[in-house]
Each structure stands twice: as structure tokens, then as C-alpha cells.
CSV table of N, CA and C and ligand atoms in Angstrom, one decimal:
chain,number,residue,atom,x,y,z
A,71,UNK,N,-88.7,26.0,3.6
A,71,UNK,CA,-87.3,25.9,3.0
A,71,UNK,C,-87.0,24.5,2.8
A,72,UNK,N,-86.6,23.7,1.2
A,72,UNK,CA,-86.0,22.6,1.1
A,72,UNK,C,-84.9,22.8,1.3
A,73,UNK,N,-84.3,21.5,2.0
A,73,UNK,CA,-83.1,21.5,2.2
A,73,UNK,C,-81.9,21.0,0.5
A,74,UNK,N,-82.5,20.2,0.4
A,74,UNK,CA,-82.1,20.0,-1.5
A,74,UNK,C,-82.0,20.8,-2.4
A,75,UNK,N,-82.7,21.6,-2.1
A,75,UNK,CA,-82.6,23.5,-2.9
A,75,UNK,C,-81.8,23.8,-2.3
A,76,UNK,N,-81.6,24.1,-0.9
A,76,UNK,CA,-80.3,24.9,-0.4
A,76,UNK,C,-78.9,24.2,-1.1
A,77,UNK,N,-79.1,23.1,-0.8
A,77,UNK,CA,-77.7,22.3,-1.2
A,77,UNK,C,-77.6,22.8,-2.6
A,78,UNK,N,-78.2,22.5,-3.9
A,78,UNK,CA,-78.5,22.4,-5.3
A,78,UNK,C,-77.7,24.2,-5.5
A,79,UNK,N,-78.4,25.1,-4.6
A,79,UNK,CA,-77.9,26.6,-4.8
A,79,UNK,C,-76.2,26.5,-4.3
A,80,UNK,N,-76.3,26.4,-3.3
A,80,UNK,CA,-74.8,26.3,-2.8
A,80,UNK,C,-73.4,25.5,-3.4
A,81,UNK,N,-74.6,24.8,-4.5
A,81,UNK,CA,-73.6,23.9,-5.2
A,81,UNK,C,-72.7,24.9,-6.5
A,82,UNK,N,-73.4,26.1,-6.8
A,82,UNK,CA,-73.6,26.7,-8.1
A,82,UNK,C,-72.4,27.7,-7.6
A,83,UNK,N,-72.3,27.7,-6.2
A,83,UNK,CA,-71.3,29.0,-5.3
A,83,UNK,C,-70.0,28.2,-5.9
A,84,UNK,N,-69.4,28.7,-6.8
A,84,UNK,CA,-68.2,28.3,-7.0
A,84,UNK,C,-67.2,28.5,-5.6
A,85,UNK,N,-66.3,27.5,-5.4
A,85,UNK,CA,-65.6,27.9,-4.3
A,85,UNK,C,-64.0,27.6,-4.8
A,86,UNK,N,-62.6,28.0,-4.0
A,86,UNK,CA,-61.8,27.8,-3.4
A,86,UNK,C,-61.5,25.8,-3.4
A,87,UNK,N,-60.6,25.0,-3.4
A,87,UNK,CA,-60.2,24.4,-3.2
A,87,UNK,C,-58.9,24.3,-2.2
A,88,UNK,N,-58.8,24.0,-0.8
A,88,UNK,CA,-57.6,24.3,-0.3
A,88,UNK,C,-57.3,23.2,1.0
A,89,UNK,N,-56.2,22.8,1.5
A,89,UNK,CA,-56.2,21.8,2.6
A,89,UNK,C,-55.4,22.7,3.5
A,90,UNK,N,-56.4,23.0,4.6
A,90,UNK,CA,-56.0,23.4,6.1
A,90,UNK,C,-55.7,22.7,7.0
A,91,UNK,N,-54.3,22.8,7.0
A,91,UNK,CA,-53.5,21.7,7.7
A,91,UNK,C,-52.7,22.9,9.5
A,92,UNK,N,-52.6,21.6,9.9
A,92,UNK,CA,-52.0,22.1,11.4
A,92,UNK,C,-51.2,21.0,11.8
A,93,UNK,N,-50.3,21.1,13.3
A,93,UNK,CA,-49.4,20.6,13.4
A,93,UNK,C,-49.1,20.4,15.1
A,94,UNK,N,-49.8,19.1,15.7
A,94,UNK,CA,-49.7,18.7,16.8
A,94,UNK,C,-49.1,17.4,17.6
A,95,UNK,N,-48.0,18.0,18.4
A,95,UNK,CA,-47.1,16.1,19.0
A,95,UNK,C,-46.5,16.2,18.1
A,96,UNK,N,-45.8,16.7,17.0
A,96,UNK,CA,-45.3,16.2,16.0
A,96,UNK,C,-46.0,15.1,15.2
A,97,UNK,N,-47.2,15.5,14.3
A,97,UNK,CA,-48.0,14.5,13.7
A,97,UNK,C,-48.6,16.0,13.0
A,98,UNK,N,-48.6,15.6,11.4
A,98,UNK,CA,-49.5,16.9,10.7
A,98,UNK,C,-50.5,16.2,10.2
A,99,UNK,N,-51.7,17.5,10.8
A,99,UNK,CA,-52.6,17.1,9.8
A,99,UNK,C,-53.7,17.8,9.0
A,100,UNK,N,-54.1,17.9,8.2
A,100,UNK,CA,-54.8,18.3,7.2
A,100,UNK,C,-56.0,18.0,6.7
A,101,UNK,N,-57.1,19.0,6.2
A,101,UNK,CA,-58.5,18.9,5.6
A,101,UNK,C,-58.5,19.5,4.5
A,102,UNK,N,-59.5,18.9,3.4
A,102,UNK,CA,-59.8,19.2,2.4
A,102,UNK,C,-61.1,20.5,2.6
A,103,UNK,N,-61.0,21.7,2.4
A,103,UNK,CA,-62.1,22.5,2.8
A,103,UNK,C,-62.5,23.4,1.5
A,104,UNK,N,-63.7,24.1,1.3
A,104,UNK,CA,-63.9,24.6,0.0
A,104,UNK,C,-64.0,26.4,0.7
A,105,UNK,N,-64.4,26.1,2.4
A,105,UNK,CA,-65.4,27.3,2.5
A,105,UNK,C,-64.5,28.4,2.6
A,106,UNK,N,-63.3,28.4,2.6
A,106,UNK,CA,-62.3,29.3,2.5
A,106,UNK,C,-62.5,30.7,1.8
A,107,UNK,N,-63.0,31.8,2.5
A,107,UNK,CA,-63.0,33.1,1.8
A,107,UNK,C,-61.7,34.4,2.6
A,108,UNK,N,-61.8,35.0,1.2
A,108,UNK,CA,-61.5,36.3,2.2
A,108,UNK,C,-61.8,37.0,3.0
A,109,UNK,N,-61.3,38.1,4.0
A,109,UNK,CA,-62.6,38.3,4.7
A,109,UNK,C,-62.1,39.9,5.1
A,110,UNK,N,-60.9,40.0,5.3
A,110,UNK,CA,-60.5,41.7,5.6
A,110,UNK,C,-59.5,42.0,4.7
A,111,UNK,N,-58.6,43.0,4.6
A,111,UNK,CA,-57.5,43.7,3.9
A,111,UNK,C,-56.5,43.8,4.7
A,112,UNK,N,-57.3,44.9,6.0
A,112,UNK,CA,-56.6,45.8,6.8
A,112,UNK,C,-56.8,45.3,8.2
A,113,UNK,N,-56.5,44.3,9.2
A,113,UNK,CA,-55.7,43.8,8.3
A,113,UNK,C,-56.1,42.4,7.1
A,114,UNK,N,-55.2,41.6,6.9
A,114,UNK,CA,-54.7,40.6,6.2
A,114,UNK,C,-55.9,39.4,7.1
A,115,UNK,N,-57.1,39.1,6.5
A,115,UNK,CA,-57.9,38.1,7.0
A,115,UNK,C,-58.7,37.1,6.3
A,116,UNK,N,-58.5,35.5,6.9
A,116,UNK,CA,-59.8,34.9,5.9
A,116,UNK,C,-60.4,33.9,7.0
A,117,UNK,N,-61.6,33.5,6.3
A,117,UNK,CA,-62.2,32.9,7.2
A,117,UNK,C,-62.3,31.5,6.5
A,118,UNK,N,-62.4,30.7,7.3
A,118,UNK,CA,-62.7,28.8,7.1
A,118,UNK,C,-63.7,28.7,7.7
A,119,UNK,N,-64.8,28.1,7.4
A,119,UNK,CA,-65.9,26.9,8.2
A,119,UNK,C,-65.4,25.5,7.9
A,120,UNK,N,-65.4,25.2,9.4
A,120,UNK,CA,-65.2,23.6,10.0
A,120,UNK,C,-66.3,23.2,10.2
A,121,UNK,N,-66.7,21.8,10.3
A,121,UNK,CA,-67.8,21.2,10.3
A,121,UNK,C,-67.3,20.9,12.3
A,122,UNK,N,-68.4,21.3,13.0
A,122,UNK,CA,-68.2,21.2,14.7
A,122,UNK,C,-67.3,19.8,14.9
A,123,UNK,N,-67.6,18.9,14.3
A,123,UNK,CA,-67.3,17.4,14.4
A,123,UNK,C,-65.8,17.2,13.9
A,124,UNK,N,-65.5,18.6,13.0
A,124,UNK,CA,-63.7,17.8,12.4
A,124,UNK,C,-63.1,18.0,13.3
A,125,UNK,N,-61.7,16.5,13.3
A,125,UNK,CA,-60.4,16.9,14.0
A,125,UNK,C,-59.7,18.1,13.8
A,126,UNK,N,-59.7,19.1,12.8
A,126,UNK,CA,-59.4,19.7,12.5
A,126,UNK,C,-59.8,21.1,13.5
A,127,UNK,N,-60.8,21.1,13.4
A,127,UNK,CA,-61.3,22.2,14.3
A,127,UNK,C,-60.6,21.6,15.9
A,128,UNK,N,-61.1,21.1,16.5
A,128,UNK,CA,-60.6,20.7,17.7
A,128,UNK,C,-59.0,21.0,17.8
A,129,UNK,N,-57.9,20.5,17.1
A,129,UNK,CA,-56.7,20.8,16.6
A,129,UNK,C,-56.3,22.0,16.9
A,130,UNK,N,-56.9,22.8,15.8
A,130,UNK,CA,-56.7,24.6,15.9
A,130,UNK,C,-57.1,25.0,16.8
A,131,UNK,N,-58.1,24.9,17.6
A,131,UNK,CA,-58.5,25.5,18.6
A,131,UNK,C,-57.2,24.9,19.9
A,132,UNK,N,-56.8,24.2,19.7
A,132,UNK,CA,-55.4,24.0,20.9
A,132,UNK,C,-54.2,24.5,20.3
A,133,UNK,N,-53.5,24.9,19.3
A,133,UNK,CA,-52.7,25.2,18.6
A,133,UNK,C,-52.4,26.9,18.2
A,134,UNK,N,-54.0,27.3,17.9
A,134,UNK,CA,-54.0,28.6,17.3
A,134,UNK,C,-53.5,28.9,16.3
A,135,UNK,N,-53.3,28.4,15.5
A,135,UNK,CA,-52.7,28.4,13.8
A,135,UNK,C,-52.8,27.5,13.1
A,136,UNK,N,-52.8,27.8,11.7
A,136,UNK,CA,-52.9,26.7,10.7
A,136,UNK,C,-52.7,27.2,9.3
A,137,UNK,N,-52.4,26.3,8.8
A,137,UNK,CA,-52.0,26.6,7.1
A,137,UNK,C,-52.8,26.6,6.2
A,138,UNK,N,-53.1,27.3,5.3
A,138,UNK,CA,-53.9,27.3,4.0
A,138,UNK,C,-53.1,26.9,2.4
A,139,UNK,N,-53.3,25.8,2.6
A,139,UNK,CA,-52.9,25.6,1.0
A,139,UNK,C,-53.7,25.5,-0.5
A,140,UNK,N,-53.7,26.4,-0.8
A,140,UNK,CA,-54.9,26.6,-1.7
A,140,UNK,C,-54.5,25.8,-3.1
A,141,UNK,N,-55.0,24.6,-3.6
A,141,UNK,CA,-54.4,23.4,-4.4
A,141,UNK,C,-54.3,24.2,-5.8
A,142,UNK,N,-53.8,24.1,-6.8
A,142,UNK,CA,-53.6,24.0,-7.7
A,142,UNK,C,-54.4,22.8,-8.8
A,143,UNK,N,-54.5,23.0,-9.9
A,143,UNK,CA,-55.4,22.3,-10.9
A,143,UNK,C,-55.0,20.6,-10.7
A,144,UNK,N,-53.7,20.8,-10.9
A,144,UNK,CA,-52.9,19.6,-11.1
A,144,UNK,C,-53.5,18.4,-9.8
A,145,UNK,N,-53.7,18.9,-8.9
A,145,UNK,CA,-53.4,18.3,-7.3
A,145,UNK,C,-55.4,17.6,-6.9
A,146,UNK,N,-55.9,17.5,-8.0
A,146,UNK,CA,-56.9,17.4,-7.5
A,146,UNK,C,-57.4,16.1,-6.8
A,147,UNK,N,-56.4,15.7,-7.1
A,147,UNK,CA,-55.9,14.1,-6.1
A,147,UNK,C,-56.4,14.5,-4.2
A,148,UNK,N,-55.3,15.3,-3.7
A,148,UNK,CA,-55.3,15.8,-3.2
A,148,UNK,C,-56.6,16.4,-2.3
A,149,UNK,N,-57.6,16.5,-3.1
A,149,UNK,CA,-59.0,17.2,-2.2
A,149,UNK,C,-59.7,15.9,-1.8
A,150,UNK,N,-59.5,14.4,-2.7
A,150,UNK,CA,-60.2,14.0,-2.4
A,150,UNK,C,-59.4,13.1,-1.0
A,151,UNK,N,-58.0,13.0,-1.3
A,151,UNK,CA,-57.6,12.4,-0.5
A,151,UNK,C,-57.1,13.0,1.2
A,152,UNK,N,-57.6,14.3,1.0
A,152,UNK,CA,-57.5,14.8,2.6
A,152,UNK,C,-59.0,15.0,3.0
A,153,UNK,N,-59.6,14.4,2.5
A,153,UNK,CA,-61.3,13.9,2.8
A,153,UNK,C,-61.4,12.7,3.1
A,154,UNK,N,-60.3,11.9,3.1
A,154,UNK,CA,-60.8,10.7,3.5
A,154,UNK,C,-60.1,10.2,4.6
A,155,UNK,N,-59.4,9.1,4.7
A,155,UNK,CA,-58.9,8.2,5.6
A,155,UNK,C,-57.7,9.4,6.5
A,156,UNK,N,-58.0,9.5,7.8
A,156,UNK,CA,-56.6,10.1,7.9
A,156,UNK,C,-55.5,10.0,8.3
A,157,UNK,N,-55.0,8.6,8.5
A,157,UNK,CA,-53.6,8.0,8.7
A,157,UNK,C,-53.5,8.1,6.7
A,158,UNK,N,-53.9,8.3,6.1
A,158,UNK,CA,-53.5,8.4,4.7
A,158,UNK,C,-53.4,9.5,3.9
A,159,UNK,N,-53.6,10.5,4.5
A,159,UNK,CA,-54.0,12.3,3.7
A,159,UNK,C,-52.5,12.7,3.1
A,160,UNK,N,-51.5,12.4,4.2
A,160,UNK,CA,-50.6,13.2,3.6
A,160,UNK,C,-49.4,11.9,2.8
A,161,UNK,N,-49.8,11.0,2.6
A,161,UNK,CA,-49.5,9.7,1.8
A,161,UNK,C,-48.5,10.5,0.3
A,162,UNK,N,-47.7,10.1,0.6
A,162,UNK,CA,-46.8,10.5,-1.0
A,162,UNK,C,-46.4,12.2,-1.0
A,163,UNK,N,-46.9,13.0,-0.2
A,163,UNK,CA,-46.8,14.4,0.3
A,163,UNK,C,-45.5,15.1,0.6
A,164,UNK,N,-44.7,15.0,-0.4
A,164,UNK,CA,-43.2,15.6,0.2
A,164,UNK,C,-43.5,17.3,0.7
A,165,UNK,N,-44.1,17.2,1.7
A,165,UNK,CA,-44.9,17.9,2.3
A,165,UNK,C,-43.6,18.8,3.8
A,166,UNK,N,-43.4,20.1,4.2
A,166,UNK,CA,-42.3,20.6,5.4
A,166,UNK,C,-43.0,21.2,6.5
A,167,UNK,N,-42.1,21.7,7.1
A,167,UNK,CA,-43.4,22.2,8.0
A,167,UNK,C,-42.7,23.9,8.0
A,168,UNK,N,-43.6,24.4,7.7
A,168,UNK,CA,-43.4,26.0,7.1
A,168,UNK,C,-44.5,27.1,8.4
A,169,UNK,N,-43.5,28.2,9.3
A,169,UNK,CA,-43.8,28.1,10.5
A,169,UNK,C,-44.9,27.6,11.5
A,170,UNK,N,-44.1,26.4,11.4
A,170,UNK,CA,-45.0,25.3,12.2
A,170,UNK,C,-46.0,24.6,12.0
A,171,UNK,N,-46.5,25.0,10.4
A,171,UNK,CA,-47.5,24.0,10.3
A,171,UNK,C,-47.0,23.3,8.7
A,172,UNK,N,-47.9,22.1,8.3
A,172,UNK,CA,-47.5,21.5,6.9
A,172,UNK,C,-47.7,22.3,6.0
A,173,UNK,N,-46.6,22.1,5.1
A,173,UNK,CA,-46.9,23.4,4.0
A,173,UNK,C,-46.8,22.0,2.1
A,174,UNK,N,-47.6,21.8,1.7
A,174,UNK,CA,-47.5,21.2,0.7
A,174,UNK,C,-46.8,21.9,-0.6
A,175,UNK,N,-46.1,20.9,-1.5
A,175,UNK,CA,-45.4,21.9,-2.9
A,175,UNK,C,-46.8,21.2,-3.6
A,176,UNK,N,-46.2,22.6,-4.4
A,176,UNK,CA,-47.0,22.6,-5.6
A,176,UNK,C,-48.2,23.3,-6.0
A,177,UNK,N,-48.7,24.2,-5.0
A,177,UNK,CA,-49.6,24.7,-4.5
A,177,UNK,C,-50.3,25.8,-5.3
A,178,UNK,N,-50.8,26.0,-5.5
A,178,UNK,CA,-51.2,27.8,-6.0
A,178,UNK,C,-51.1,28.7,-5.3
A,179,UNK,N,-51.3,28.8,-4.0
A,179,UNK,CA,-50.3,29.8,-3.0
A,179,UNK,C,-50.8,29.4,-1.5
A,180,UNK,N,-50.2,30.0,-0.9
A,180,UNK,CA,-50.0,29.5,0.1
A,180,UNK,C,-50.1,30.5,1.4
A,181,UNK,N,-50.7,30.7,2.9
A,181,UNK,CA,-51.3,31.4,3.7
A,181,UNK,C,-50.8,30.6,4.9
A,182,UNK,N,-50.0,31.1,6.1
A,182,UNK,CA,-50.2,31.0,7.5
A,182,UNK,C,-50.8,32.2,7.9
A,183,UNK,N,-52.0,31.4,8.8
A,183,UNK,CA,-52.8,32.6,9.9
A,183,UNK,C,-53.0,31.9,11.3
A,184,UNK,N,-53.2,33.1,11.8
A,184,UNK,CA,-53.0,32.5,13.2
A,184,UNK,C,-54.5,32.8,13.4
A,185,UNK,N,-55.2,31.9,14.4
A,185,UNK,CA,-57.2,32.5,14.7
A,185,UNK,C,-57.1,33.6,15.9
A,186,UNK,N,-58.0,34.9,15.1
A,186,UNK,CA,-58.1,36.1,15.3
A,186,UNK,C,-59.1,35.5,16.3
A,187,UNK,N,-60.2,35.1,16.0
A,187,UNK,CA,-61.8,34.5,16.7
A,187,UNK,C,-62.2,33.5,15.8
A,188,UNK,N,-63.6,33.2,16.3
A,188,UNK,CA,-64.4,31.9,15.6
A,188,UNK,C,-66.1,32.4,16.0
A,189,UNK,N,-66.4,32.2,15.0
A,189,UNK,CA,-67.8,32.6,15.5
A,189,UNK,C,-68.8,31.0,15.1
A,190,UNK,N,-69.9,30.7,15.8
A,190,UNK,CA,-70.5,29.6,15.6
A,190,UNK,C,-71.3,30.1,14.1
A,191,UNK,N,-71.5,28.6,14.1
A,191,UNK,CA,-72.7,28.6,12.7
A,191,UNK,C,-73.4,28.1,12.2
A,192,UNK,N,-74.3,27.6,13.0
A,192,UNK,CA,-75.0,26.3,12.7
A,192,UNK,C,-74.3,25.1,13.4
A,193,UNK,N,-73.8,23.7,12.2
A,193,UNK,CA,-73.1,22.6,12.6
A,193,UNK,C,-72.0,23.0,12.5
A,194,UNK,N,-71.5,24.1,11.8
A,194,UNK,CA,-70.2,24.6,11.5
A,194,UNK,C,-69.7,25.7,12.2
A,195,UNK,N,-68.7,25.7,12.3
A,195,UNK,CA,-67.6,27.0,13.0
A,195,UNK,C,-67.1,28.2,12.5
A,196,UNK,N,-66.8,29.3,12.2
A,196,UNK,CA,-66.1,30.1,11.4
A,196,UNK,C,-65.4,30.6,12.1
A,197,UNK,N,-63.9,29.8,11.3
A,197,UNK,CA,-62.5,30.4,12.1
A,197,UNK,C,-62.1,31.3,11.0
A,198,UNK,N,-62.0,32.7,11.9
A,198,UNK,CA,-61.1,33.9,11.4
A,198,UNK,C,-59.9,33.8,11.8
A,199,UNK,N,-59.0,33.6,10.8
A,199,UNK,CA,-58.2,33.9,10.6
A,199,UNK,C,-57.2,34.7,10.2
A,200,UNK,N,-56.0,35.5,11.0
A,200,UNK,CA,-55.4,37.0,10.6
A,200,UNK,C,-53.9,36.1,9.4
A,201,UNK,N,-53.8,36.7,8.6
A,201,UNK,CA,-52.8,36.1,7.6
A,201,UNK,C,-51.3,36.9,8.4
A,202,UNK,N,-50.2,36.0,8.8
A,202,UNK,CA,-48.7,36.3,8.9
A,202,UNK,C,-48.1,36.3,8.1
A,203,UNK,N,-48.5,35.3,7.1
A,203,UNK,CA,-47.7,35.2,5.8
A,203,UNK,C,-48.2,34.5,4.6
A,204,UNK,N,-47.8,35.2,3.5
A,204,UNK,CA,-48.3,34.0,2.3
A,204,UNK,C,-47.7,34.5,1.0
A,205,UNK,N,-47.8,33.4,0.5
A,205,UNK,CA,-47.1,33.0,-1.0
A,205,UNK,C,-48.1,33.1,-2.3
A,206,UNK,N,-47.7,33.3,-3.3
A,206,UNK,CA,-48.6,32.9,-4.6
A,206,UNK,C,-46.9,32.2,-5.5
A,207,UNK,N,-47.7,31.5,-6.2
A,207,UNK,CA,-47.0,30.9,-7.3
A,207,UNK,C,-47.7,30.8,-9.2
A,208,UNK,N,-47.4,30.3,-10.0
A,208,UNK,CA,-47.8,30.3,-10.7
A,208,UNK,C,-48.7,29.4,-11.3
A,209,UNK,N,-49.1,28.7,-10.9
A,209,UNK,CA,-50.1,27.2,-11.0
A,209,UNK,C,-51.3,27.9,-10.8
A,210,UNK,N,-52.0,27.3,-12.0
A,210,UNK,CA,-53.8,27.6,-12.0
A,210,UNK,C,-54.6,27.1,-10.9
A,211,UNK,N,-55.1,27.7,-9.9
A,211,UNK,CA,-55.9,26.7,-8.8
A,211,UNK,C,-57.5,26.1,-9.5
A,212,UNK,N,-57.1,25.6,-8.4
A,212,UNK,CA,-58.3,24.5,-8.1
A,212,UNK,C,-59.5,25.3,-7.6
A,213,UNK,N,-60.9,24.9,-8.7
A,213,UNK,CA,-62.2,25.2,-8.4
A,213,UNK,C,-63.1,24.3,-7.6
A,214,UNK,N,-64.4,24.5,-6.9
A,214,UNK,CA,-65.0,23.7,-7.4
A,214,UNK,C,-66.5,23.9,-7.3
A,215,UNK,N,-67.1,23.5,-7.9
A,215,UNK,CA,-68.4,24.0,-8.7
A,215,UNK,C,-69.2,22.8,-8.9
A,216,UNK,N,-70.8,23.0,-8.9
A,216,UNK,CA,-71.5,21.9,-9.1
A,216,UNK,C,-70.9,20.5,-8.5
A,217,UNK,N,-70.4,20.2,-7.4
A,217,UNK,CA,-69.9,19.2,-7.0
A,217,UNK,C,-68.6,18.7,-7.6
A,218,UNK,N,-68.4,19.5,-8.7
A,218,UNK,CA,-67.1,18.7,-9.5
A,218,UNK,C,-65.8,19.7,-9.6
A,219,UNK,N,-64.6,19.3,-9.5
A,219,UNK,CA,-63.3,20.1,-9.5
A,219,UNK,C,-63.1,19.8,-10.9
A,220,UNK,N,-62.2,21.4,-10.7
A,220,UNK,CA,-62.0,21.8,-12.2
A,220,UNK,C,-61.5,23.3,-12.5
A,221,UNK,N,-61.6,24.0,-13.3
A,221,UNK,CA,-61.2,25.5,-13.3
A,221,UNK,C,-62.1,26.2,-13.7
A,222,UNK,N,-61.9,27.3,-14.0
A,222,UNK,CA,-62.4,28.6,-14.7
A,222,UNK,C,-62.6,28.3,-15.8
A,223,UNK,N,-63.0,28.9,-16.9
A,223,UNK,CA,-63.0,28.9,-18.0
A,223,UNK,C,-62.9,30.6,-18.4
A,224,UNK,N,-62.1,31.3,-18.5
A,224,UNK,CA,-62.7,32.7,-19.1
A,224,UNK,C,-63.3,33.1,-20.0
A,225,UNK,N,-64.1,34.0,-19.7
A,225,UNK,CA,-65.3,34.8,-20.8
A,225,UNK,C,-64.5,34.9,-22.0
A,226,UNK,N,-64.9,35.0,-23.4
A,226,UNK,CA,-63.6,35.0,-24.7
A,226,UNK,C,-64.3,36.7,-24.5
B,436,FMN,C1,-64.1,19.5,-2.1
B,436,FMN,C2,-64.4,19.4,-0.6
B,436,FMN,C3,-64.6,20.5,0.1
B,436,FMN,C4,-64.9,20.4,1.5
B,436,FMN,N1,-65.1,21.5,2.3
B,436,FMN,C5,-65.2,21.4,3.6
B,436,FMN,C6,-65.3,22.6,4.4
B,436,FMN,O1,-65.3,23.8,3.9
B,436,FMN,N2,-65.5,22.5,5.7
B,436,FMN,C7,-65.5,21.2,6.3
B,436,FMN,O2,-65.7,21.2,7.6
B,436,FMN,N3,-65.4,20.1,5.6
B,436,FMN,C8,-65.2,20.2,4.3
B,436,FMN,N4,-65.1,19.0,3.5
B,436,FMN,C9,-65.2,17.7,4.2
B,436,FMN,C10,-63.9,17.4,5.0
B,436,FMN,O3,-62.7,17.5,4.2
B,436,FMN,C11,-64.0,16.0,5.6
B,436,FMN,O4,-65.2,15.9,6.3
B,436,FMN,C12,-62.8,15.6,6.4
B,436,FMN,O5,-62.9,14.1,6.6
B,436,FMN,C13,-62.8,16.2,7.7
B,436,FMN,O6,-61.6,15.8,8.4
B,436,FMN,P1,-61.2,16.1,9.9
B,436,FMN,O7,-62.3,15.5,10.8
B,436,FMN,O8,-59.9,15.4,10.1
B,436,FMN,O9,-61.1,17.6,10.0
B,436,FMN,C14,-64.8,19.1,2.1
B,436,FMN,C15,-64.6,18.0,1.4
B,436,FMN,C16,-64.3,18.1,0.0
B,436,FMN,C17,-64.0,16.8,-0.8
């Protein structure tokens, strides 16, 4: 198995753009994540992979909840900047705290879930999450594909 083929394939997996943010001491904070799927109906479930190493995982796991903000086209500012520095993520972010965790405007919609379980995964984590609540709006979300952000295009 190359590992450059795995990557190159996984790249083609269109995903989700979204920043899973939580809220601890009164300090919010937030990650830029792609792996965001659905996962149940019945009930209301999705799952996130964390990389073992993010503050983020460690966070949730003392907290038990967290936000899903699934970005919007516009915002793509936003993925790269909750990837980077994190005294800077939520920088310019007229951003509230929406039950109890940060909820950013402008979003394409929007998810609190509280963690059902987490199952290991390798370097990564998979936190299940049960959905309490969520929003949609009207804003085109955020793709991202081949390493680059961007949209859909529909079939004519
Ligand atoms: C488009 C994009 C998607 C990403 N998806 C994930 C992901 O699904 N899981 C993850 O652990 N990190 C993902 N990352 C990387 C994290 O955002 C990055 O490592 C971040 O610094 C982790 O922050 P933390 O340690 O504060 O949680 C992604 C980054 C980008 C730019």
C-alpha cells in the first residue's frame, strides 16, 4: 500500500467544510475539519475525526459538546484561518455563544451535538455525535476537493 495513493484517492473524496468549535474557562475555541459526515437519522447523528494530537479533541472530551459550523462559499477565509495560529482563529469573528458553544454568522447551517461515543482510528478519533439542535440557512457551502476549496458545480 502507497501511502501517496492513499492520500491522492482521499483527495478526490469531496468533503464538508466546517469549524468545530467548543467552549472552555470562558475562551472559545475552534478547528477547521473536513471529516464531518452524517451518520444516523433516528436518532439525529454525525461523526467528526480529530487528529489524536488536536486541542480540540482533548477540549470535547472534558466538555461533551461542540458546535458544527458548516462554512459557507463566502467564508473560505475561515478554513484556512481556524487551521492555523490559535490565539488568531476566531480574529474578526462576530462570533456568540449558541448553547454554550461558539456559533459563527454566516454559515450554511449550523449543528449542536453533544458526544454520544468516540471510537479510535488510527492517529485519529471518531467523535459521534447526537445532534440537539440545528439550523440551515441559505448560503451555498463550502467544498473541498482535490486539496482546493470551492463548490459544486451541477450536472446541466
Ligand atoms: C480544509 C481542512 C480540513 C481539515 N480537516 C481536519 C479534520 O477533519 N480533522 C482534523 O483533526 N484536522 C483537520 N484539519 C487540520 C486542523 O484544522 C489543524 O490541524 C488544526 O491546527 C488543529 O487545531 P487544534 O489542535 O486546535 O484542534 C483540517 C484543515 C483544513 C485546512
Amino acid at each position: 500500500m502507497d501511502l501517496h495513493t492513499f492520500k491522492d484517492a482521499m483527495a478526490r473524496v469531496t468533503g464538508p467544510v466546517a469549524i468545530v468549535t467548543a467552549y472552555e474557562d470562558g475562551v472559545p475555541h475552534g478547528t477547521t475539519v473536513s471529516s464531518l459526515a452524517s451518520l444516523s437519522l433516528e436518532p439525529a447523528m454525525v461523526s467528526v475525526a480529530l487528529d489524536n494530537a488536536s486541542a480540540m479533541l482533548a477540549i470535547v472530551r472534558r466538555t461533551g459538546h461542540f458546535g458544527v459550523n458548516i462554512l459557507a462559499v463566502d467564508q473560505h477565509e475561515c478554513a484556512s484561518r481556524f487551521a492555523g495560529p490559535r490565539d488568531k482563529r476566531f480574529f474578526g469573528s462576530h462570533w456568540e455563544l449558541s448553547s454554550g458553544v461558539p456559533r459563527l454568522p454566516g454559515t450554511s447551517a449550523w449543528l449542536h451535538c453533544t458526544v454520544a461515543a468516540e471510537a479510535a482510528g488510527g492517529d485519529h478519533t471518531l467523535l459521534l455525535g447526537q445532534v440537539a439542535d440545528c439550523w440551515t440557512g441559505v448560503n451555498v457551502p463550502l467544498a473541498y476537493n482535490l486539496r482546493t476549496l470551492g463548490s459544486l458545480t451541477p450536472v446541466p
